[in-house]
Amino acid sequence: MKYVFGPVPSRRLGQSLGIDTIPLKTCNWNCVYCQLGRTQPLINERQEYYPSEEILAEVRKALEAHKPGEIDWVTFVGSGEPLLHAGMGYLIRQVKSMTVLPVAVITNGSLLYLPEVRQELSAADAVLPSLDAGTASLYRMINRPHPELTFERLVEGLVAFREEYCGKLWVEVMLVRGLNDTPQVLWDIAKVLQKIRPDAVHINLPTRPPAETWVQIPSEESLMQAMAILGNIAEVVHPAEGSFDLSGYDNPIDAVIGIITRHPMRQEELERTLEHWSPGQVSQALSDLTASGRAQVVERFGMRFWSAAPSHYPDEEQSLRTMPGYRYRSKSRHSSNEIHGDEK
Ligand code: SF4
């Protein structure tokens, strides 16, 4: 399967059958915490990246292959921003006509300022946009958006969508230590959330390998503070435990690539998942993937994560240059250049 994966255990949606409508990593943001690495280059053009009918044929096949109870949600999510696929409205409506299962769209929300995008999303049962900052400067620092996508447009789009949309609007706030987990910043986010009036706020943590090495998970105390400040509709969503369903794949190599392209996994998770096959097959698959250069191991938080090879994770030195407030003095004795944290 090229476009459909899982079901995978989702932090928010139980066992979720994922639909990926765009190539890795087609996105108009370059979030410091992105588990798929840096976005290079930023893309903000809506087009039919993959043929809609091919995507729908795979969805039909995957739905037929699963028994009732094995899938909780059908979710448009994947290796970038799904709403960059120009046929999203059609895809959502077609999937709704195939199944009684609820359909969700996980999006960064940056295109909701466009009336046609809001209209396309109207058929979904739940939409999960992001809001990680309450000010324009912090938005640029965390999400590093395409120049056309201002903070004003993001908030304007979320507010307008809430007014029109009858489904569940669950806003996700990704907390990053030292960036948006302090009381002042959380109050700024709370003020914007008051305008949006979501059905729930999901606080999330960067537990997967972040693009930038300096991204850290907030302390338990900051998490509690965030819950208190973001009000009684906020809920903390911990990483879900559950099993990955790789039954749609014929061999362990395709299965691993299918999952880690959208969802990098720790070594232990990967080994647990691959118990589906014999230990000999597992070890052969891992060495084949390493040798063929289709997968890479990324080290973050002192752990090893498997990710698809095209994802770009900067090394420590490259990454530190983008850390807010970081000042780097060139190693050359003859140079007095200083590189400031917000330069790339
Ligand atoms: S986290 Fe999502 S919105 Fe941010 S860069 Fe990654 S794919 Fe894009």
Short mmCIF file of C-alpha atoms and ligand atoms in Angstrom, two decimals:
data_model
loop_
_atom_site.label_atom_id
_atom_site.label_comp_id
_atom_site.label_asym_id
_atom_site.label_seq_id
_atom_site.Cartn_x
_atom_site.Cartn_y
_atom_site.Cartn_z
CA MET A 1 0.00 0.00 0.00
CA LYS A 2 1.36 3.37 -1.00
CA TYR A 3 -1.14 5.82 0.47
CA VAL A 4 -2.87 3.93 3.29
CA PHE A 5 -1.15 2.71 6.45
CA GLY A 6 -2.08 1.05 9.71
CA PRO A 7 -4.28 0.98 11.62
CA VAL A 8 -1.78 2.61 13.96
CA PRO A 9 -2.39 3.51 17.60
CA SER A 10 -3.11 7.24 17.59
CA ARG A 11 -2.71 9.42 20.65
CA ARG A 12 -6.11 10.90 20.00
CA LEU A 13 -8.06 8.60 17.71
CA GLY A 14 -7.64 5.04 18.97
CA GLN A 15 -6.79 2.62 16.16
CA SER A 16 -6.51 4.92 13.20
CA LEU A 17 -6.36 3.93 9.53
CA GLY A 18 -4.08 6.57 8.04
CA ILE A 19 -4.42 8.08 4.58
CA ASP A 20 -1.38 9.94 3.28
CA THR A 21 -2.24 12.23 0.38
CA ILE A 22 1.14 13.86 -0.24
CA PRO A 23 4.79 12.92 -0.77
CA LEU A 24 7.27 13.11 2.14
CA LYS A 25 7.61 15.90 3.27
CA THR A 26 5.27 18.30 1.53
CA CYS A 27 4.57 21.03 4.05
CA ASN A 28 4.13 24.78 4.39
CA TRP A 29 5.52 24.78 7.96
CA ASN A 30 8.93 23.70 9.24
CA CYS A 31 8.19 23.01 12.90
CA VAL A 32 11.17 22.74 15.23
CA TYR A 33 9.59 19.60 16.73
CA CYS A 34 8.59 17.87 13.47
CA GLN A 35 9.15 14.13 13.73
CA LEU A 36 9.75 13.98 9.97
CA GLY A 37 12.76 16.29 10.10
CA ARG A 38 13.16 19.70 8.47
CA THR A 39 10.96 20.83 5.55
CA GLN A 40 13.21 21.51 2.56
CA PRO A 41 11.89 23.47 0.72
CA LEU A 42 8.68 24.92 2.16
CA ILE A 43 5.78 24.18 -0.22
CA ASN A 44 2.54 26.10 -0.16
CA GLU A 45 0.98 25.09 -3.45
CA ARG A 46 -2.22 23.06 -3.47
CA GLN A 47 -2.26 20.42 -6.17
CA GLU A 48 -3.23 16.78 -6.74
CA TYR A 49 0.12 15.37 -5.62
CA TYR A 50 -1.18 11.80 -5.96
CA PRO A 51 -4.18 10.77 -8.11
CA SER A 52 -7.34 10.84 -5.99
CA GLU A 53 -8.76 7.68 -7.58
CA GLU A 54 -5.60 5.70 -6.73
CA ILE A 55 -5.81 6.84 -3.12
CA LEU A 56 -9.50 5.91 -2.93
CA ALA A 57 -8.89 2.46 -4.44
CA GLU A 58 -6.41 1.71 -1.65
CA VAL A 59 -8.77 3.01 1.04
CA ARG A 60 -11.54 0.74 -0.26
CA LYS A 61 -9.20 -2.25 -0.21
CA ALA A 62 -7.99 -1.51 3.32
CA LEU A 63 -11.52 -1.06 4.65
CA GLU A 64 -12.60 -4.37 3.13
CA ALA A 65 -9.60 -6.13 4.71
CA HIS A 66 -10.53 -5.21 8.30
CA LYS A 67 -13.25 -6.59 10.55
CA PRO A 68 -15.62 -4.33 12.50
CA GLY A 69 -13.89 -3.07 15.64
CA GLU A 70 -10.38 -3.11 14.22
CA ILE A 71 -10.49 0.51 13.07
CA ASP A 72 -11.83 3.41 15.18
CA TRP A 73 -11.20 6.32 12.81
CA VAL A 74 -10.16 6.87 9.21
CA THR A 75 -7.67 9.71 9.38
CA PHE A 76 -6.13 11.96 6.76
CA VAL A 77 -2.66 12.48 8.14
CA GLY A 78 0.77 11.82 6.90
CA SER A 79 4.09 12.99 5.78
CA GLY A 80 3.34 16.71 5.61
CA GLU A 81 0.27 18.98 5.45
CA PRO A 82 -2.65 16.95 4.00
CA LEU A 83 -4.66 20.01 2.94
CA LEU A 84 -2.03 20.79 0.33
CA HIS A 85 -3.71 18.03 -1.71
CA ALA A 86 -6.15 19.95 -3.88
CA GLY A 87 -8.72 17.14 -3.91
CA MET A 88 -9.25 16.89 -0.14
CA GLY A 89 -12.94 17.81 -0.23
CA TYR A 90 -13.63 15.10 -2.81
CA LEU A 91 -11.50 12.54 -0.94
CA ILE A 92 -13.28 13.14 2.37
CA ARG A 93 -16.73 12.86 0.78
CA GLN A 94 -15.79 9.67 -1.08
CA VAL A 95 -14.36 8.01 2.05
CA LYS A 96 -17.52 8.98 3.97
CA SER A 97 -19.58 7.25 1.28
CA MET A 98 -17.54 4.02 1.72
CA THR A 99 -17.80 3.57 5.47
CA VAL A 100 -19.74 4.43 8.60
CA LEU A 101 -16.47 4.98 10.44
CA PRO A 102 -15.80 8.59 11.47
CA VAL A 103 -13.31 10.54 9.37
CA ALA A 104 -10.73 12.91 10.87
CA VAL A 105 -8.26 15.34 9.35
CA ILE A 106 -5.05 16.20 11.19
CA THR A 107 -3.79 19.51 9.79
CA ASN A 108 -1.59 22.39 10.85
CA GLY A 109 -4.60 24.65 10.14
CA SER A 110 -2.57 27.16 8.14
CA LEU A 111 -4.90 27.06 5.11
CA LEU A 112 -8.17 27.48 7.01
CA TYR A 113 -8.19 31.18 6.16
CA LEU A 114 -9.19 30.09 2.63
CA PRO A 115 -13.01 29.74 2.35
CA GLU A 116 -12.74 26.84 -0.13
CA VAL A 117 -10.55 24.84 2.29
CA ARG A 118 -13.06 25.36 5.13
CA GLN A 119 -15.81 24.19 2.78
CA GLU A 120 -13.84 21.06 1.82
CA LEU A 121 -13.39 20.12 5.48
CA SER A 122 -17.07 20.48 6.33
CA ALA A 123 -17.79 16.77 5.65
CA ALA A 124 -15.18 15.52 8.16
CA ASP A 125 -16.31 14.35 11.61
CA ALA A 126 -13.31 15.86 13.39
CA VAL A 127 -10.61 18.33 12.47
CA LEU A 128 -7.45 18.62 14.55
CA PRO A 129 -5.48 21.80 13.80
CA SER A 130 -2.39 23.04 15.65
CA LEU A 131 -1.88 26.15 17.73
CA ASP A 132 1.51 26.28 19.43
CA ALA A 133 1.83 30.02 19.99
CA GLY A 134 -0.26 32.99 21.03
CA THR A 135 1.89 35.63 19.32
CA ALA A 136 3.23 36.13 15.80
CA SER A 137 6.88 36.07 16.87
CA LEU A 138 6.59 32.77 18.74
CA TYR A 139 4.58 31.27 15.86
CA ARG A 140 7.46 32.11 13.51
CA MET A 141 9.96 30.69 15.99
CA ILE A 142 8.20 27.34 16.54
CA ASN A 143 6.39 26.64 13.27
CA ARG A 144 8.70 28.54 10.86
CA PRO A 145 5.89 28.93 8.27
CA HIS A 146 5.92 29.77 4.57
CA PRO A 147 6.10 33.60 4.26
CA GLU A 148 2.49 33.82 3.01
CA LEU A 149 1.18 32.17 6.17
CA THR A 150 1.01 34.85 8.83
CA PHE A 151 -0.13 34.38 12.40
CA GLU A 152 -3.09 36.67 11.72
CA ARG A 153 -4.19 34.37 8.88
CA LEU A 154 -3.83 31.30 11.11
CA VAL A 155 -6.02 32.75 13.88
CA GLU A 156 -8.49 34.29 11.42
CA GLY A 157 -8.85 30.89 9.73
CA LEU A 158 -9.37 28.97 12.97
CA VAL A 159 -11.99 31.44 14.22
CA ALA A 160 -13.86 31.44 10.88
CA PHE A 161 -13.75 27.64 10.70
CA ARG A 162 -15.19 27.28 14.22
CA GLU A 163 -18.08 29.53 13.26
CA GLU A 164 -18.95 27.43 10.21
CA TYR A 165 -17.99 23.91 11.21
CA CYS A 166 -20.46 21.54 12.93
CA GLY A 167 -18.03 18.64 13.63
CA LYS A 168 -15.54 18.26 16.46
CA LEU A 169 -12.77 20.83 16.55
CA TRP A 170 -9.90 19.59 18.68
CA VAL A 171 -6.97 21.99 18.80
CA GLU A 172 -3.57 20.49 19.46
CA VAL A 173 -0.91 22.42 21.38
CA MET A 174 2.56 20.92 21.16
CA LEU A 175 4.56 21.97 24.21
CA VAL A 176 8.29 22.54 23.83
CA ARG A 177 10.42 23.17 26.89
CA GLY A 178 11.54 26.79 27.21
CA LEU A 179 9.58 27.93 24.14
CA ASN A 180 5.88 27.72 24.93
CA ASP A 181 5.64 26.12 28.38
CA THR A 182 6.04 29.23 30.53
CA PRO A 183 2.99 30.86 32.20
CA GLN A 184 3.09 34.10 30.15
CA VAL A 185 3.24 32.22 26.85
CA LEU A 186 0.52 29.80 27.94
CA TRP A 187 -1.75 32.72 28.85
CA ASP A 188 -1.17 34.15 25.36
CA ILE A 189 -2.22 30.82 23.83
CA ALA A 190 -5.25 30.63 26.16
CA LYS A 191 -6.43 34.06 24.97
CA VAL A 192 -6.35 32.92 21.34
CA LEU A 193 -8.11 29.67 22.23
CA GLN A 194 -10.89 31.65 23.87
CA LYS A 195 -11.57 33.30 20.51
CA ILE A 196 -11.52 29.96 18.67
CA ARG A 197 -13.79 28.07 21.13
CA PRO A 198 -12.62 24.54 20.24
CA ASP A 199 -14.46 21.47 21.55
CA ALA A 200 -11.27 20.36 23.28
CA VAL A 201 -7.61 21.25 23.56
CA HIS A 202 -5.14 18.42 23.34
CA ILE A 203 -1.80 19.12 24.92
CA ASN A 204 0.86 17.13 23.17
CA LEU A 205 4.53 16.43 23.80
CA PRO A 206 7.40 15.98 21.32
CA THR A 207 8.15 12.37 22.20
CA ARG A 208 9.09 11.40 18.62
CA PRO A 209 12.48 12.50 17.19
CA PRO A 210 12.28 16.29 16.71
CA ALA A 211 13.80 18.02 13.67
CA GLU A 212 16.01 20.15 15.92
CA THR A 213 18.31 18.53 18.45
CA TRP A 214 17.64 21.22 21.07
CA VAL A 215 13.90 20.54 21.31
CA GLN A 216 13.11 19.10 24.73
CA ILE A 217 10.03 17.68 26.40
CA PRO A 218 8.64 19.98 29.13
CA SER A 219 8.85 19.01 32.79
CA GLU A 220 5.90 17.40 34.55
CA GLU A 221 5.44 20.66 36.47
CA SER A 222 5.16 22.71 33.25
CA LEU A 223 2.69 20.20 31.90
CA MET A 224 0.49 20.59 34.98
CA GLN A 225 0.76 24.37 34.67
CA ALA A 226 -0.28 24.17 31.02
CA MET A 227 -3.32 22.08 31.94
CA ALA A 228 -4.33 24.59 34.59
CA ILE A 229 -3.88 27.65 32.36
CA LEU A 230 -5.48 26.23 29.23
CA GLY A 231 -8.61 25.63 31.26
CA ASN A 232 -10.87 22.76 32.03
CA ILE A 233 -11.31 21.73 28.40
CA ALA A 234 -7.63 20.87 28.13
CA GLU A 235 -6.64 17.25 28.29
CA VAL A 236 -3.18 15.77 28.27
CA VAL A 237 -2.77 13.14 25.60
CA HIS A 238 -0.03 10.66 26.30
CA PRO A 239 1.47 8.46 23.57
CA ALA A 240 -0.94 5.60 22.98
CA GLU A 241 0.09 2.07 23.62
CA GLY A 242 -1.12 -0.36 21.05
CA SER A 243 -0.08 -2.54 18.20
CA PHE A 244 0.74 -1.55 14.66
CA ASP A 245 -1.16 -3.48 12.05
CA LEU A 246 1.19 -4.33 9.22
CA SER A 247 -1.07 -6.94 7.65
CA GLY A 248 -1.42 -4.91 4.44
CA TYR A 249 2.23 -5.54 3.62
CA ASP A 250 3.73 -8.65 2.04
CA ASN A 251 7.20 -8.35 3.52
CA PRO A 252 8.87 -6.74 6.54
CA ILE A 253 10.86 -4.23 4.50
CA ASP A 254 7.78 -2.64 2.90
CA ALA A 255 5.99 -2.71 6.26
CA VAL A 256 8.75 -0.82 8.03
CA ILE A 257 9.12 1.77 5.29
CA GLY A 258 5.33 2.24 5.13
CA ILE A 259 5.21 3.10 8.82
CA ILE A 260 8.45 4.99 9.49
CA THR A 261 7.89 7.31 6.53
CA ARG A 262 5.03 8.83 8.56
CA HIS A 263 5.84 7.71 12.05
CA PRO A 264 9.48 7.26 13.11
CA MET A 265 9.86 4.54 15.70
CA ARG A 266 12.32 3.65 18.43
CA GLN A 267 14.42 0.56 17.96
CA GLU A 268 12.42 -1.31 20.63
CA GLU A 269 9.06 -0.40 19.07
CA LEU A 270 10.31 -1.55 15.71
CA GLU A 271 11.49 -4.86 17.07
CA ARG A 272 8.16 -5.40 18.87
CA THR A 273 6.25 -4.58 15.72
CA LEU A 274 8.34 -6.90 13.60
CA GLU A 275 7.62 -9.87 15.85
CA HIS A 276 5.01 -10.52 13.20
CA TRP A 277 7.86 -12.06 11.19
CA SER A 278 10.57 -14.52 12.30
CA PRO A 279 13.70 -13.15 14.02
CA GLY A 280 15.81 -14.10 11.00
CA GLN A 281 13.54 -12.13 8.65
CA VAL A 282 13.60 -9.17 11.00
CA SER A 283 17.34 -9.01 11.19
CA GLN A 284 17.61 -9.42 7.40
CA ALA A 285 15.10 -6.61 6.85
CA LEU A 286 17.02 -4.26 9.13
CA SER A 287 20.33 -4.93 7.49
CA ASP A 288 18.80 -4.62 3.98
CA LEU A 289 17.23 -1.27 4.88
CA THR A 290 20.51 0.03 6.23
CA ALA A 291 22.50 -1.22 3.23
CA SER A 292 20.06 0.13 0.61
CA GLY A 293 19.91 3.56 2.24
CA ARG A 294 16.10 3.57 2.43
CA ALA A 295 16.01 4.07 6.17
CA GLN A 296 18.14 5.93 8.65
CA VAL A 297 18.69 5.91 12.36
CA VAL A 298 18.24 9.26 14.08
CA GLU A 299 19.47 9.90 17.59
CA ARG A 300 17.42 12.18 19.77
CA PHE A 301 16.94 12.28 23.57
CA GLY A 302 19.71 9.67 23.81
CA MET A 303 17.52 7.16 21.92
CA ARG A 304 17.69 5.68 18.45
CA PHE A 305 14.70 6.19 16.12
CA TRP A 306 14.23 4.67 12.68
CA SER A 307 13.07 7.09 10.02
CA ALA A 308 12.77 7.12 6.22
CA ALA A 309 16.05 8.12 4.59
CA PRO A 310 14.79 11.23 2.70
CA SER A 311 13.83 12.95 5.99
CA HIS A 312 16.39 15.62 6.85
CA TYR A 313 17.57 15.74 10.45
CA PRO A 314 20.34 18.27 11.05
CA ASP A 315 23.29 17.35 13.22
CA GLU A 316 23.92 19.02 16.58
CA GLU A 317 25.98 21.90 15.22
CA GLN A 318 23.59 22.74 12.33
CA SER A 319 20.67 22.52 14.68
CA LEU A 320 22.13 24.69 17.44
CA ARG A 321 22.46 27.54 14.94
CA THR A 322 18.67 27.71 14.77
CA MET A 323 18.11 27.65 18.52
CA PRO A 324 16.40 30.84 19.72
CA GLY A 325 18.91 33.00 21.56
CA TYR A 326 21.89 30.83 20.60
CA ARG A 327 25.03 32.75 19.62
CA TYR A 328 27.70 30.81 17.79
CA ARG A 329 31.26 32.03 17.38
CA SER A 330 33.09 30.66 14.36
CA LYS A 331 35.88 28.24 15.18
CA SER A 332 38.20 30.16 12.82
CA ARG A 333 40.67 32.31 14.77
CA HIS A 334 40.60 34.84 11.91
CA SER A 335 36.88 35.24 11.78
CA SER A 336 34.84 37.33 14.13
CA ASN A 337 31.54 36.19 12.58
CA GLU A 338 28.74 35.48 14.97
CA ILE A 339 25.78 33.44 13.93
CA HIS A 340 22.55 34.25 15.66
CA GLY A 341 20.01 31.67 16.67
CA ASP A 342 17.33 32.52 14.15
CA GLU A 343 19.58 32.16 11.12
CA LYS A 344 19.61 28.97 9.07
S1 SF4 B 1 4.81 18.92 12.38
FE1 SF4 B 1 3.31 18.85 10.73
S2 SF4 B 1 3.01 21.00 10.19
FE2 SF4 B 1 4.91 20.89 11.34
S3 SF4 B 1 6.50 20.68 9.77
FE3 SF4 B 1 5.93 18.60 10.44
S4 SF4 B 1 4.39 17.95 8.98
FE4 SF4 B 1 4.57 20.16 8.80
#
